[in-house]
XYZ file of C-alpha atoms in Angstrom:
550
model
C 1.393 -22.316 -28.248
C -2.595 -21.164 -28.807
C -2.639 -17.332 -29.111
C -6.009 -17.028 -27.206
C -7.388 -19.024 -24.713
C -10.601 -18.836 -26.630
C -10.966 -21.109 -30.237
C -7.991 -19.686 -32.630
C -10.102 -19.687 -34.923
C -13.268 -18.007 -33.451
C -10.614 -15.019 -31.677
C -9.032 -14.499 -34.879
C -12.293 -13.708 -36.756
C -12.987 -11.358 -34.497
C -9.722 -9.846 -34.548
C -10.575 -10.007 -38.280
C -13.650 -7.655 -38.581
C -11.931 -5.508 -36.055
C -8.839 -5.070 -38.088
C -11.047 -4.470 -41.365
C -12.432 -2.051 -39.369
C -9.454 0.102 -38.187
C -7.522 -0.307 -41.902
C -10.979 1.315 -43.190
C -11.279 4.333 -40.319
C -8.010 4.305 -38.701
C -4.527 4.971 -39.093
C -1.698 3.366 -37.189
C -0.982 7.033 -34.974
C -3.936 7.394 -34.145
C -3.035 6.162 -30.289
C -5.825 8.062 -28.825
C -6.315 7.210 -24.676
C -7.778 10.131 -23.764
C -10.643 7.699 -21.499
C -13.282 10.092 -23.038
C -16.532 9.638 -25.129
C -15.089 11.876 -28.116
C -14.739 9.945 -31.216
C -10.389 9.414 -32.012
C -8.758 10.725 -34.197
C -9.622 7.856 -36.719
C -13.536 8.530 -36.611
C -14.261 6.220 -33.952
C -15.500 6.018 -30.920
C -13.004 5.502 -27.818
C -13.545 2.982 -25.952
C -13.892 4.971 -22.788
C -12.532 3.670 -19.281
C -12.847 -0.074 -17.767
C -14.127 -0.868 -14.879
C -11.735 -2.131 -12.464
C -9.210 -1.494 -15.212
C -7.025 0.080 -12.679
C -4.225 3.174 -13.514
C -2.693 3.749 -16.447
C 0.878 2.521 -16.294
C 2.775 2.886 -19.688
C 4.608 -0.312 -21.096
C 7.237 -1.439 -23.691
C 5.852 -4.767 -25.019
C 8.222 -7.048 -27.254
C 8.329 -10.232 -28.588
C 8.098 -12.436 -31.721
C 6.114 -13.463 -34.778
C 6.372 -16.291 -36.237
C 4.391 -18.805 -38.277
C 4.487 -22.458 -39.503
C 6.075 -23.081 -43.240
C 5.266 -26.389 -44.923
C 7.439 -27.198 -48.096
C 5.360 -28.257 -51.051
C 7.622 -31.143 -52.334
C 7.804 -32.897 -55.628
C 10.110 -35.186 -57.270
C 10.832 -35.780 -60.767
C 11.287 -39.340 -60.814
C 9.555 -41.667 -62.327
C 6.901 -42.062 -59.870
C 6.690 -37.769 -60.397
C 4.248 -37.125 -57.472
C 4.649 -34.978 -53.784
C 2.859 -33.722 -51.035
C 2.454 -31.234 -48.565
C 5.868 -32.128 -46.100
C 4.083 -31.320 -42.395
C 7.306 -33.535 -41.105
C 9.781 -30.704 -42.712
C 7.422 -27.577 -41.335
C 9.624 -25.249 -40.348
C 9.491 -22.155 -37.963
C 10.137 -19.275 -39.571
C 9.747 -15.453 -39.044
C 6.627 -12.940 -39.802
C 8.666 -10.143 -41.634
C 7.489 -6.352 -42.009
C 3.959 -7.065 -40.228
C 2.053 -4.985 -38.784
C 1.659 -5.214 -34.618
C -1.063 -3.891 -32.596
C -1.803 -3.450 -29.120
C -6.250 -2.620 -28.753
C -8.369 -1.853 -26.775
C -11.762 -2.526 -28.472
C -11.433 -0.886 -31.473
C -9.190 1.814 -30.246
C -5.319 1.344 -31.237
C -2.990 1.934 -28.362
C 0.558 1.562 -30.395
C 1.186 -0.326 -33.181
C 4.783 -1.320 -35.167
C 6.211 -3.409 -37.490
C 7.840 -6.431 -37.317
C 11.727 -7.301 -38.317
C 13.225 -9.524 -40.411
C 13.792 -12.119 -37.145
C 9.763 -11.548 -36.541
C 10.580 -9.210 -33.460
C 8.776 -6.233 -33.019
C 8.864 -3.382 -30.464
C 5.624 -1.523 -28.924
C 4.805 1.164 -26.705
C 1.196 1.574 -25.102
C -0.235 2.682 -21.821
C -3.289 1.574 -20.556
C -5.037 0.420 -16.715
C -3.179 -2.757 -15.254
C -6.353 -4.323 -15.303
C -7.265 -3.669 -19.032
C -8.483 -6.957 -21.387
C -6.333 -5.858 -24.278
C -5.817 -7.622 -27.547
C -2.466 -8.088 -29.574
C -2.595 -8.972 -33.001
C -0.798 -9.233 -35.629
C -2.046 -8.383 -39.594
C -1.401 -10.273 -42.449
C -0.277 -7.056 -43.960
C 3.060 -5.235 -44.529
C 3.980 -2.107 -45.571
C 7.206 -1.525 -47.810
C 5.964 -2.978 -50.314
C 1.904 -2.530 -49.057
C 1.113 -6.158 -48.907
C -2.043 -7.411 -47.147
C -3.836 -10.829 -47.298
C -7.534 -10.929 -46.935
C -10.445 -13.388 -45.867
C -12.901 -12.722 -49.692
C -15.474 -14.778 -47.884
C -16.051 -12.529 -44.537
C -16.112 -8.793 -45.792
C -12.409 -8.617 -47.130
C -11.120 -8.528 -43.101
C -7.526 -8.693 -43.081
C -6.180 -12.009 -41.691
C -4.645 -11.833 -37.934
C -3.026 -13.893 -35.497
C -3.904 -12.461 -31.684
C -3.592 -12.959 -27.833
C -5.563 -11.378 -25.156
C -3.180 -9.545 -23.047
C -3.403 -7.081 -19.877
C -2.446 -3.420 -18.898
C 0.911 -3.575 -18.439
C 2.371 -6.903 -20.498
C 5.790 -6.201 -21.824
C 6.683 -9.305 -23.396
C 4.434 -11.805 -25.549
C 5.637 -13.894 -28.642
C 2.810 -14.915 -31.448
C 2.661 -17.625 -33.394
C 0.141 -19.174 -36.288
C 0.170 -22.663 -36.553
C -0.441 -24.899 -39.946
C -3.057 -26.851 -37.907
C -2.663 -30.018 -39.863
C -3.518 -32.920 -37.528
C -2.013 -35.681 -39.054
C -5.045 -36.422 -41.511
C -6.984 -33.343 -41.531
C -6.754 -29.629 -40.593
C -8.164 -28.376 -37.497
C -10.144 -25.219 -38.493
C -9.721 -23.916 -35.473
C -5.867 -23.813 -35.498
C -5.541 -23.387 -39.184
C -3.908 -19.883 -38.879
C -0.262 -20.281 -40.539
C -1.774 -19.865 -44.135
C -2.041 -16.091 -44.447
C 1.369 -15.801 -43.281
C 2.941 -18.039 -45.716
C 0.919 -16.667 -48.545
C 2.445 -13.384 -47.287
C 6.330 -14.214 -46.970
C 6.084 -15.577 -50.183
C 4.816 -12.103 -51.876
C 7.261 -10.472 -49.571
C 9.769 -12.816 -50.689
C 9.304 -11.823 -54.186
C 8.839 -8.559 -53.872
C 12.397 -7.991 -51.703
C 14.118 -9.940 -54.495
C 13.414 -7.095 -56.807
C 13.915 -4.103 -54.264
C 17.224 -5.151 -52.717
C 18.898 -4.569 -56.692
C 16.228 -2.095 -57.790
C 14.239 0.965 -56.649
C 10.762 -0.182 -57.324
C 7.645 1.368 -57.262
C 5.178 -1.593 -56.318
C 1.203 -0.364 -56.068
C -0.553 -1.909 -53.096
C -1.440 -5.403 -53.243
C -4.674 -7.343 -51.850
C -4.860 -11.433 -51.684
C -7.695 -13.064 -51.423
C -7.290 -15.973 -49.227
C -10.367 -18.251 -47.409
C -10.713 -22.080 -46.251
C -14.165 -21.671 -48.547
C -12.024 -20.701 -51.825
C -12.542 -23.835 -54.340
C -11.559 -24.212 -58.088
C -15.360 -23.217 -58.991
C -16.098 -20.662 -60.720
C -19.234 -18.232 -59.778
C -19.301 -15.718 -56.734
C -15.961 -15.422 -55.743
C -17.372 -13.789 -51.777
C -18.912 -17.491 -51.911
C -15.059 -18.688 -52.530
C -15.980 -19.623 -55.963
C -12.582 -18.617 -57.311
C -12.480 -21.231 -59.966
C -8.230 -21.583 -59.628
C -5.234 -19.618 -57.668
C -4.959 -16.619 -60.154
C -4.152 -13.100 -60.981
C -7.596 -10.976 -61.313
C -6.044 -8.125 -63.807
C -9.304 -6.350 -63.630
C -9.418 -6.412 -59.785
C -5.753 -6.130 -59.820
C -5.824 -8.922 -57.031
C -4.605 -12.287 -56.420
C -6.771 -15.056 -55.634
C -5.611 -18.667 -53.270
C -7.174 -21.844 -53.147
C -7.769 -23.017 -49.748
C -10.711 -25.640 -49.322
C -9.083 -28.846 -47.883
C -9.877 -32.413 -49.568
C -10.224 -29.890 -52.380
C -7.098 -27.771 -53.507
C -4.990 -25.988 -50.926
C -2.588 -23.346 -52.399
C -1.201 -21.161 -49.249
C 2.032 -23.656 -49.096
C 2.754 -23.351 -53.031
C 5.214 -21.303 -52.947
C 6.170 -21.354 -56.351
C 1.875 -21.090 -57.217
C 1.938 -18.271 -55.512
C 5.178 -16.260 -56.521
C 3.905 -17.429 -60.280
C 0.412 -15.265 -59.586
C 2.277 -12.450 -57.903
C 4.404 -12.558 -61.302
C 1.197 -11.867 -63.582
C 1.104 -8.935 -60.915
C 4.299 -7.742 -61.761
C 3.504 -7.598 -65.196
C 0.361 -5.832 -65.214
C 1.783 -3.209 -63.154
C 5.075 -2.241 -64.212
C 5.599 -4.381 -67.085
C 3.553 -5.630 -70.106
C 1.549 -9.059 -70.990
C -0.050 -9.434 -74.232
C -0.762 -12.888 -72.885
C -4.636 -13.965 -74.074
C -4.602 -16.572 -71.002
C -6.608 -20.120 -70.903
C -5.655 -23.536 -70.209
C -1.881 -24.588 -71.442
C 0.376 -27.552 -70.242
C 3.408 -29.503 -71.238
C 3.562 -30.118 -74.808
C 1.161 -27.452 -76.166
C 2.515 -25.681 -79.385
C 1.033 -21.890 -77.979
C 0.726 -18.559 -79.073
C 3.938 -17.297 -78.447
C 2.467 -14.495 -75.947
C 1.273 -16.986 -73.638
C 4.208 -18.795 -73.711
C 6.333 -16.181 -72.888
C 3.823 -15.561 -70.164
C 3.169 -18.608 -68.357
C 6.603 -19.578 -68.974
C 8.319 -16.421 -67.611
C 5.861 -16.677 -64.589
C 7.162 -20.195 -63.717
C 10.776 -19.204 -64.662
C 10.175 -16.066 -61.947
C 8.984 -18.206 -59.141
C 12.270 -20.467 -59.177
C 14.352 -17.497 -59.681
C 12.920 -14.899 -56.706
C 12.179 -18.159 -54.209
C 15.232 -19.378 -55.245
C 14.110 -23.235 -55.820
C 14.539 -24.954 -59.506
C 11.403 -27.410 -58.314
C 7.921 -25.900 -58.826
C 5.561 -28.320 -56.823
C 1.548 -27.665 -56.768
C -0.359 -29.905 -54.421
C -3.967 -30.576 -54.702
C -6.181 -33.358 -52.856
C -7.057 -37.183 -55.035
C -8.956 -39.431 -53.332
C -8.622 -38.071 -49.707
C -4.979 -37.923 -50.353
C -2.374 -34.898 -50.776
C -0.587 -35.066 -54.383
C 1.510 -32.518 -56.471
C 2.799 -32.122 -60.366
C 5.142 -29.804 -60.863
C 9.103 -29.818 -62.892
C 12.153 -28.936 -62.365
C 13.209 -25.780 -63.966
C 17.260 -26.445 -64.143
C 16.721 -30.084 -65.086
C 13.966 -31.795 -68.131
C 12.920 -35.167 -66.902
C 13.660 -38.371 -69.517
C 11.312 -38.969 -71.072
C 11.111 -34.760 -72.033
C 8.235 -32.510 -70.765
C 8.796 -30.381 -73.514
C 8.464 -32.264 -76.554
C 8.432 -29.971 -78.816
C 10.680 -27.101 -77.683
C 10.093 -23.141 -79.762
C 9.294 -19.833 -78.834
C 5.776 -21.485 -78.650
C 6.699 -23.514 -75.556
C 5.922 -22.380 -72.156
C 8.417 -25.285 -71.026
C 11.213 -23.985 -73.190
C 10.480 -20.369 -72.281
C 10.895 -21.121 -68.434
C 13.926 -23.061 -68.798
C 15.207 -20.877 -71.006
C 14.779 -17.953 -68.876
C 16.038 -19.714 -65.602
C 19.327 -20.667 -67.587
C 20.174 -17.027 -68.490
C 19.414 -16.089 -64.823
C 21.557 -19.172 -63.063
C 24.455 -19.592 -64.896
C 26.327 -22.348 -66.374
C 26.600 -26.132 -64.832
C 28.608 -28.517 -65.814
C 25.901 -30.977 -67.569
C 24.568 -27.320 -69.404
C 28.521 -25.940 -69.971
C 28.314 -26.955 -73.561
C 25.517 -24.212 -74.059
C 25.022 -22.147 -71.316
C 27.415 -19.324 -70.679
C 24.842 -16.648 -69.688
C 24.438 -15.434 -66.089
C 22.525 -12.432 -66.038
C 20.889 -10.705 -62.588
C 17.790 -10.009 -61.437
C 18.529 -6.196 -61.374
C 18.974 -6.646 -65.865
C 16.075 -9.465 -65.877
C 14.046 -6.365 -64.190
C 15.276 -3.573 -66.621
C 14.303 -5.836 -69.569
C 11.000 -6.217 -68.057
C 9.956 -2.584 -67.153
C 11.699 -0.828 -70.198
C 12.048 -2.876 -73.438
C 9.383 -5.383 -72.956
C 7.263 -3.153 -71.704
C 7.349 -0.458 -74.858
C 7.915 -2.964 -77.848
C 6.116 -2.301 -80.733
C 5.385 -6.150 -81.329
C 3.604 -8.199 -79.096
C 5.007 -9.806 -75.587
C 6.761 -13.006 -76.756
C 10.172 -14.051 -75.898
C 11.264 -12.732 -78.938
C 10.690 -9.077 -77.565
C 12.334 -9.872 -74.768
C 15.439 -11.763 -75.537
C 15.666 -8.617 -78.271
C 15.419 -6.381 -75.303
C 17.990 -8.306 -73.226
C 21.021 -8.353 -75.756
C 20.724 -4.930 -75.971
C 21.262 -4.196 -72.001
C 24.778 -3.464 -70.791
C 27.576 -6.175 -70.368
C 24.730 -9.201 -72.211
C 26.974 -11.477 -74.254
C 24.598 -11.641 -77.427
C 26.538 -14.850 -78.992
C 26.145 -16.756 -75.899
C 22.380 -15.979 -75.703
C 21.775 -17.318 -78.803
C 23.628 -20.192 -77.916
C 21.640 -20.992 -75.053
C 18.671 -20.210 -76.938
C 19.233 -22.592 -80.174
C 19.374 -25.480 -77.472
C 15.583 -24.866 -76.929
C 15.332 -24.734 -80.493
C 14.502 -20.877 -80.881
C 16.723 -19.428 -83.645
C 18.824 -15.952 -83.417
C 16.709 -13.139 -82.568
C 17.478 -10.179 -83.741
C 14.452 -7.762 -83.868
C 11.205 -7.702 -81.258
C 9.009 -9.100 -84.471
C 10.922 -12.367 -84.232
C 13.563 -12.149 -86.706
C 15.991 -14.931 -86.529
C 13.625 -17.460 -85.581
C 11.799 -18.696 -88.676
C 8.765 -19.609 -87.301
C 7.914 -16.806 -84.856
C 8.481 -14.539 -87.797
C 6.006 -16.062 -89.238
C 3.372 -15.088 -87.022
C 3.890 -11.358 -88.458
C 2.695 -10.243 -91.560
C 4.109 -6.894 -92.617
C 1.548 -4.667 -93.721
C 3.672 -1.737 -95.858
C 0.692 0.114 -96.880
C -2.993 0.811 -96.561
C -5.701 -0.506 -97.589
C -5.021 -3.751 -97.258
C -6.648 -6.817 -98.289
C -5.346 -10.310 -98.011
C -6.173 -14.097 -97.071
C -4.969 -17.041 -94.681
C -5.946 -20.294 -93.237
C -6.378 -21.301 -89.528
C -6.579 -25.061 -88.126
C -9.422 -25.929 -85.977
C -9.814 -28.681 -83.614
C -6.952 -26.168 -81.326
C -8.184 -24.064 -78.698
C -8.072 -20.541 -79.275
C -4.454 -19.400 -77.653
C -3.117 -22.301 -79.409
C -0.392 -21.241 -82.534
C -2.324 -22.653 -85.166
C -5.389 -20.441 -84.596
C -3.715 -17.259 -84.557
C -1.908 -14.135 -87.031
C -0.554 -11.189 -86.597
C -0.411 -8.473 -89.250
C 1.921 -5.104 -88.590
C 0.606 -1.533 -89.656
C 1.388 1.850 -88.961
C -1.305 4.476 -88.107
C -2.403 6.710 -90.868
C -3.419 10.144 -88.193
C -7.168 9.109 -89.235
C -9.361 6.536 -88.969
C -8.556 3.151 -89.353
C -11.147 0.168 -90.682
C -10.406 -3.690 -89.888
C -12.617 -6.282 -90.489
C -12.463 -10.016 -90.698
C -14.634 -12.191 -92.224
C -14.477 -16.573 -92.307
C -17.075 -19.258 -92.294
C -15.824 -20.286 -88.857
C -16.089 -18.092 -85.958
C -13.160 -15.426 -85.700
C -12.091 -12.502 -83.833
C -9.667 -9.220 -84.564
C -7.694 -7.272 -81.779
C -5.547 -4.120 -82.552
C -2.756 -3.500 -79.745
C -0.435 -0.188 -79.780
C 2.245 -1.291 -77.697
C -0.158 -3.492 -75.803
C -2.975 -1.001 -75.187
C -6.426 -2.125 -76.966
C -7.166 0.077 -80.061
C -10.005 -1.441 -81.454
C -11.756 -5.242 -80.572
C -14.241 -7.495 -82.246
C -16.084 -10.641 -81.592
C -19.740 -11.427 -81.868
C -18.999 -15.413 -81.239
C -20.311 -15.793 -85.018
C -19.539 -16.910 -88.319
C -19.420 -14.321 -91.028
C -17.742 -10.523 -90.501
C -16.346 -8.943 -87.565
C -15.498 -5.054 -88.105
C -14.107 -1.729 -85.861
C -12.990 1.286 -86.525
C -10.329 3.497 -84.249
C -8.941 7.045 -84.459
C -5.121 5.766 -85.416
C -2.298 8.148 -84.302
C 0.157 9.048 -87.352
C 3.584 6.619 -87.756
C 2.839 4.482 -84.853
C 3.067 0.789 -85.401
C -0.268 -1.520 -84.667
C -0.569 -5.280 -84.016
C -3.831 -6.610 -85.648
C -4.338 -10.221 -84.579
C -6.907 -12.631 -85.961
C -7.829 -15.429 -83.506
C -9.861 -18.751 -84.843
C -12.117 -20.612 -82.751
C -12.974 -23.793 -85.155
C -13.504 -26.746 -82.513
C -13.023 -29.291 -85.226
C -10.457 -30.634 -87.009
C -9.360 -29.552 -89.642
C -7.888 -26.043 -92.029
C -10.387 -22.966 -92.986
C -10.178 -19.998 -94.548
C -10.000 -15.961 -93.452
C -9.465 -12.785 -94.948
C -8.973 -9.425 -93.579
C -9.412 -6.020 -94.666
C -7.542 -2.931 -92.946
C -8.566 0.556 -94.815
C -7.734 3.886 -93.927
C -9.897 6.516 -95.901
């Protein structure tokens, strides 16, 4: 069914600028009819009366919202490919929307939609009124809304043109795939699936914990590429996280890269979200894959953010579909199962593949092909208590280290059979947030027991920067005064200070030669230096650092 008998696409735009419009200057009681020229009680104008509108008559309007879901498939077989599945779209409901009945730009009653999609209106207005329902891409518990970045950040809707007096109308946004190509004009489902999954996520969370999620904007547009430049252009450059915008960006060009049906792309964003909010992520970002030896802090990152999406969905199989030649595609894995020949071939803390399997397995439980090493089964109410309390306040950085330290110490956590599960990914026995037990992320740390301190160290180039091998971190504690760090190589490097992730001090003129800061340091508090290389060729060099405390 077409909600307008206009273009879908061309009525919902409308319905777009007009819903910007009353999120900005109105509020959902403000159900001003008074048929005057006074402005309502949301600033603007009323619309006044219609001609021919006819008497008021006060109605009960119901009905239901739904939208088209597509499953983004892909299968770990050989042949390790997928698609978009329009043959498996499914119908499924609009949950905790928000429903509106207008007249112009005046709201006459307004609700929210249930977890079936129904919803439940009163309004009055003439029998002969040209009224519009709509429905936003935007809920409210937790504040969700999903938002067009390349036409004045309007809030997506789906919408019918009603009259005075309708009490029942159902809505629905179709995917508007044709077969070979979308039709723009019907191309409506995608802000509703990009919401249900944040909803998804979000509800996963709330029904085992009380939690205080901030409003959340997505930026979603049929104009959004993988370039990067002006992202009101839709030069987003790839579905991501904005941590300075506190946002989350979607792909949608088609023939280009088309994210709204990722589910797991999506949940993985919302994750980064998460963490910047009410957790903690050390993570220094940039490109990673399948077999990268990483810093730790992305790995724990990226990896918990896959790990997250096939927990909160639930689906093991994290599928990401982008256009090749004309044609629909996906890569993805499968989060219970590593394919033969391995995606992770070298498995450590400084694997983002064995992070996220790693961290699915203590959420899942034990299976018969994993019963040999996996006897840990822990909930997504503990998985959230780790996240928000020990992760969040460690004194190291954000690795899986911190957080598997954090996890054995929560209630009813069998610590033997975590390390179990965690020596078959090749990480050793953790028992501190610096690493200990696992040789090699203890490594990372150098413990600095007094200031000043002067010492040396070698890098290897031909690794990009957030790889392992172009990164150190040394441990102080604050003297009460000010603190003095520089760095100085023949290769470019740079020098961050974290106190329990918070930036203390930062360096980096892209140079060779010495980069140098100074911060006020608080007394007995423990600081994170870490020196980052950025050699592009091949090949071992040289740093030393200096940290002095007059």
């Amino acid at each position: 069914m077409y909600v307008s008998r206009k273009s879908v696409w061309g009525r919902t735009s409308a319905i777009l600028a007009l819903a910007l419009s009353l999120t900005v200057f109105g509020c959902p009681g403000d159900d001003n009819d008074d048929d005057d020229d006074k402005p309502d009680a949301g600033g603007q104008p009323d619309a006044g009366p219609e001609p021919d509108a006819g008497p008021p008559v006060t109605a009960t309007l119901s009905g239901r919202v739904t939208y088209d879901f597509v499953p983004a498939t892909f299968t770990t077989t050989p042949t390790r490919g997928g698609t978009l599945a329009f043959q498996q779209t499914s119908v499924r409901p609009v949950r905790n929307a928000t429903v509106q009945v207008m007249r112009g730009a005046v709201v006459l009653g307004t609700a929210l939609t249930g977890e079936d999609g129904r919803y439940q209106l009163t309004y009055t207005a003439g029998t002969g009124a040209n009224l519009t329902l709509a429905t936003l891409a935007k809920t409210t518990t937790p504040s969700i809304q999903v938002e067009d970045n390349t036409s004045g950040n309007a809030i997506w809707a789906v919408s019918a043109t009603i009259t005075g007096g309708t009490t029942s109308r159902d809505l629905h946004a179709g995917h508007g795939w044709t077969g070979s190509s979308y039709n723009a004009a019907q191309r409506v489902a995608a802000p509703f699936a990009i919401l249900d999954t944040l909803y998804t996520s979000s509800r996963a969370f709330l029904a085992v914990r009380t939690v205080p999620f901030p409003p959340l904007k997505v930026n979603w547009s049929p104009n959004n590429v993988p370039e990067r430049g002006n992202t009101a252009s839709g030069q987003i450059g790839t579905s991501h996280f904005s941590p300075t915008e506190n946002e989350v960006y979607v792909l949608g060009k088609e023939n280009v890269d088309t994210d709204e049906f990722d589910n797991h792309v999506i949940a993985h964003e919302w994750g980064h979200f998460f963490e910047a909010n009410l957790s903690r992520a050390d993570n220094p970002g940039g490109p990673h894959t399948s077999g990268d030896v990483l810093d730790p802090r992305i790995a724990f990152g990226e990896g918990y953010g896959n790990a997250l999406s096939a927990i909160l969905l639930p689906d093991p199989v994290y599928a990401d579909t982008y256009w090749q030649g004309g044609r629909l595609n996906s890569f993805g894995f499968d989060m219970e199962t590593a394919p033969s020949p391995t995606d992770d071939p070298a498995p450590s803390v400084f694997s983002e593949f064995s992070v996220m399997r790693l961290l699915y397995d203590i959420f899942d439980g034990p299976t018969a092909a994993e019963s040999s090493y996996d006897q840990v089964s822990v909930g997504i109410g503990t998985l959230y208590d780790v996240l928000v309390g020990p992760q969040k306040t460690t004194p190291a950085l954000t690795t899986i280290g911190s957080f598997i330290h954090g996890l054995k110490a929560q209630p009813g956590v069998n610590a033997a059979a975590l390390d179990t599960l965690a020596a078959h990914y090749q990480i050793g026995s953790i028992r501190s947030a610096f690493g200990e037990g696992d040789t090699r992320l203890a490594a990372m740390y150098t413990n600095v027991a007094s200031l000043p301190f002067n010492t040396s160290g070698t890098l290897t180039g031909g690794e990009e920067s957030n790889k392992q091998q172009q990164n150190r971190y040394y441990v102080f504690n604050g003297t009460g005064r000010t603190v003095n760090i520089s760095a100085n190589s023949t290769e470019d490097v740079a020098i961050l200070a974290l106190q329990q992730g918070t930036e203390a001090g930062f360096a980096d003129k892209f140079l060779s030669g010495t980069e140098s800061f100074s911060f006020s340091s608080q007394a007995d508090r423990q600081y994170v230096l870490i020196v980052t290389g950025f050699k592009e060729s091949t090949g071992t060099y040289n740093y030393s650092v200096s940290i002095t405390s007059p």
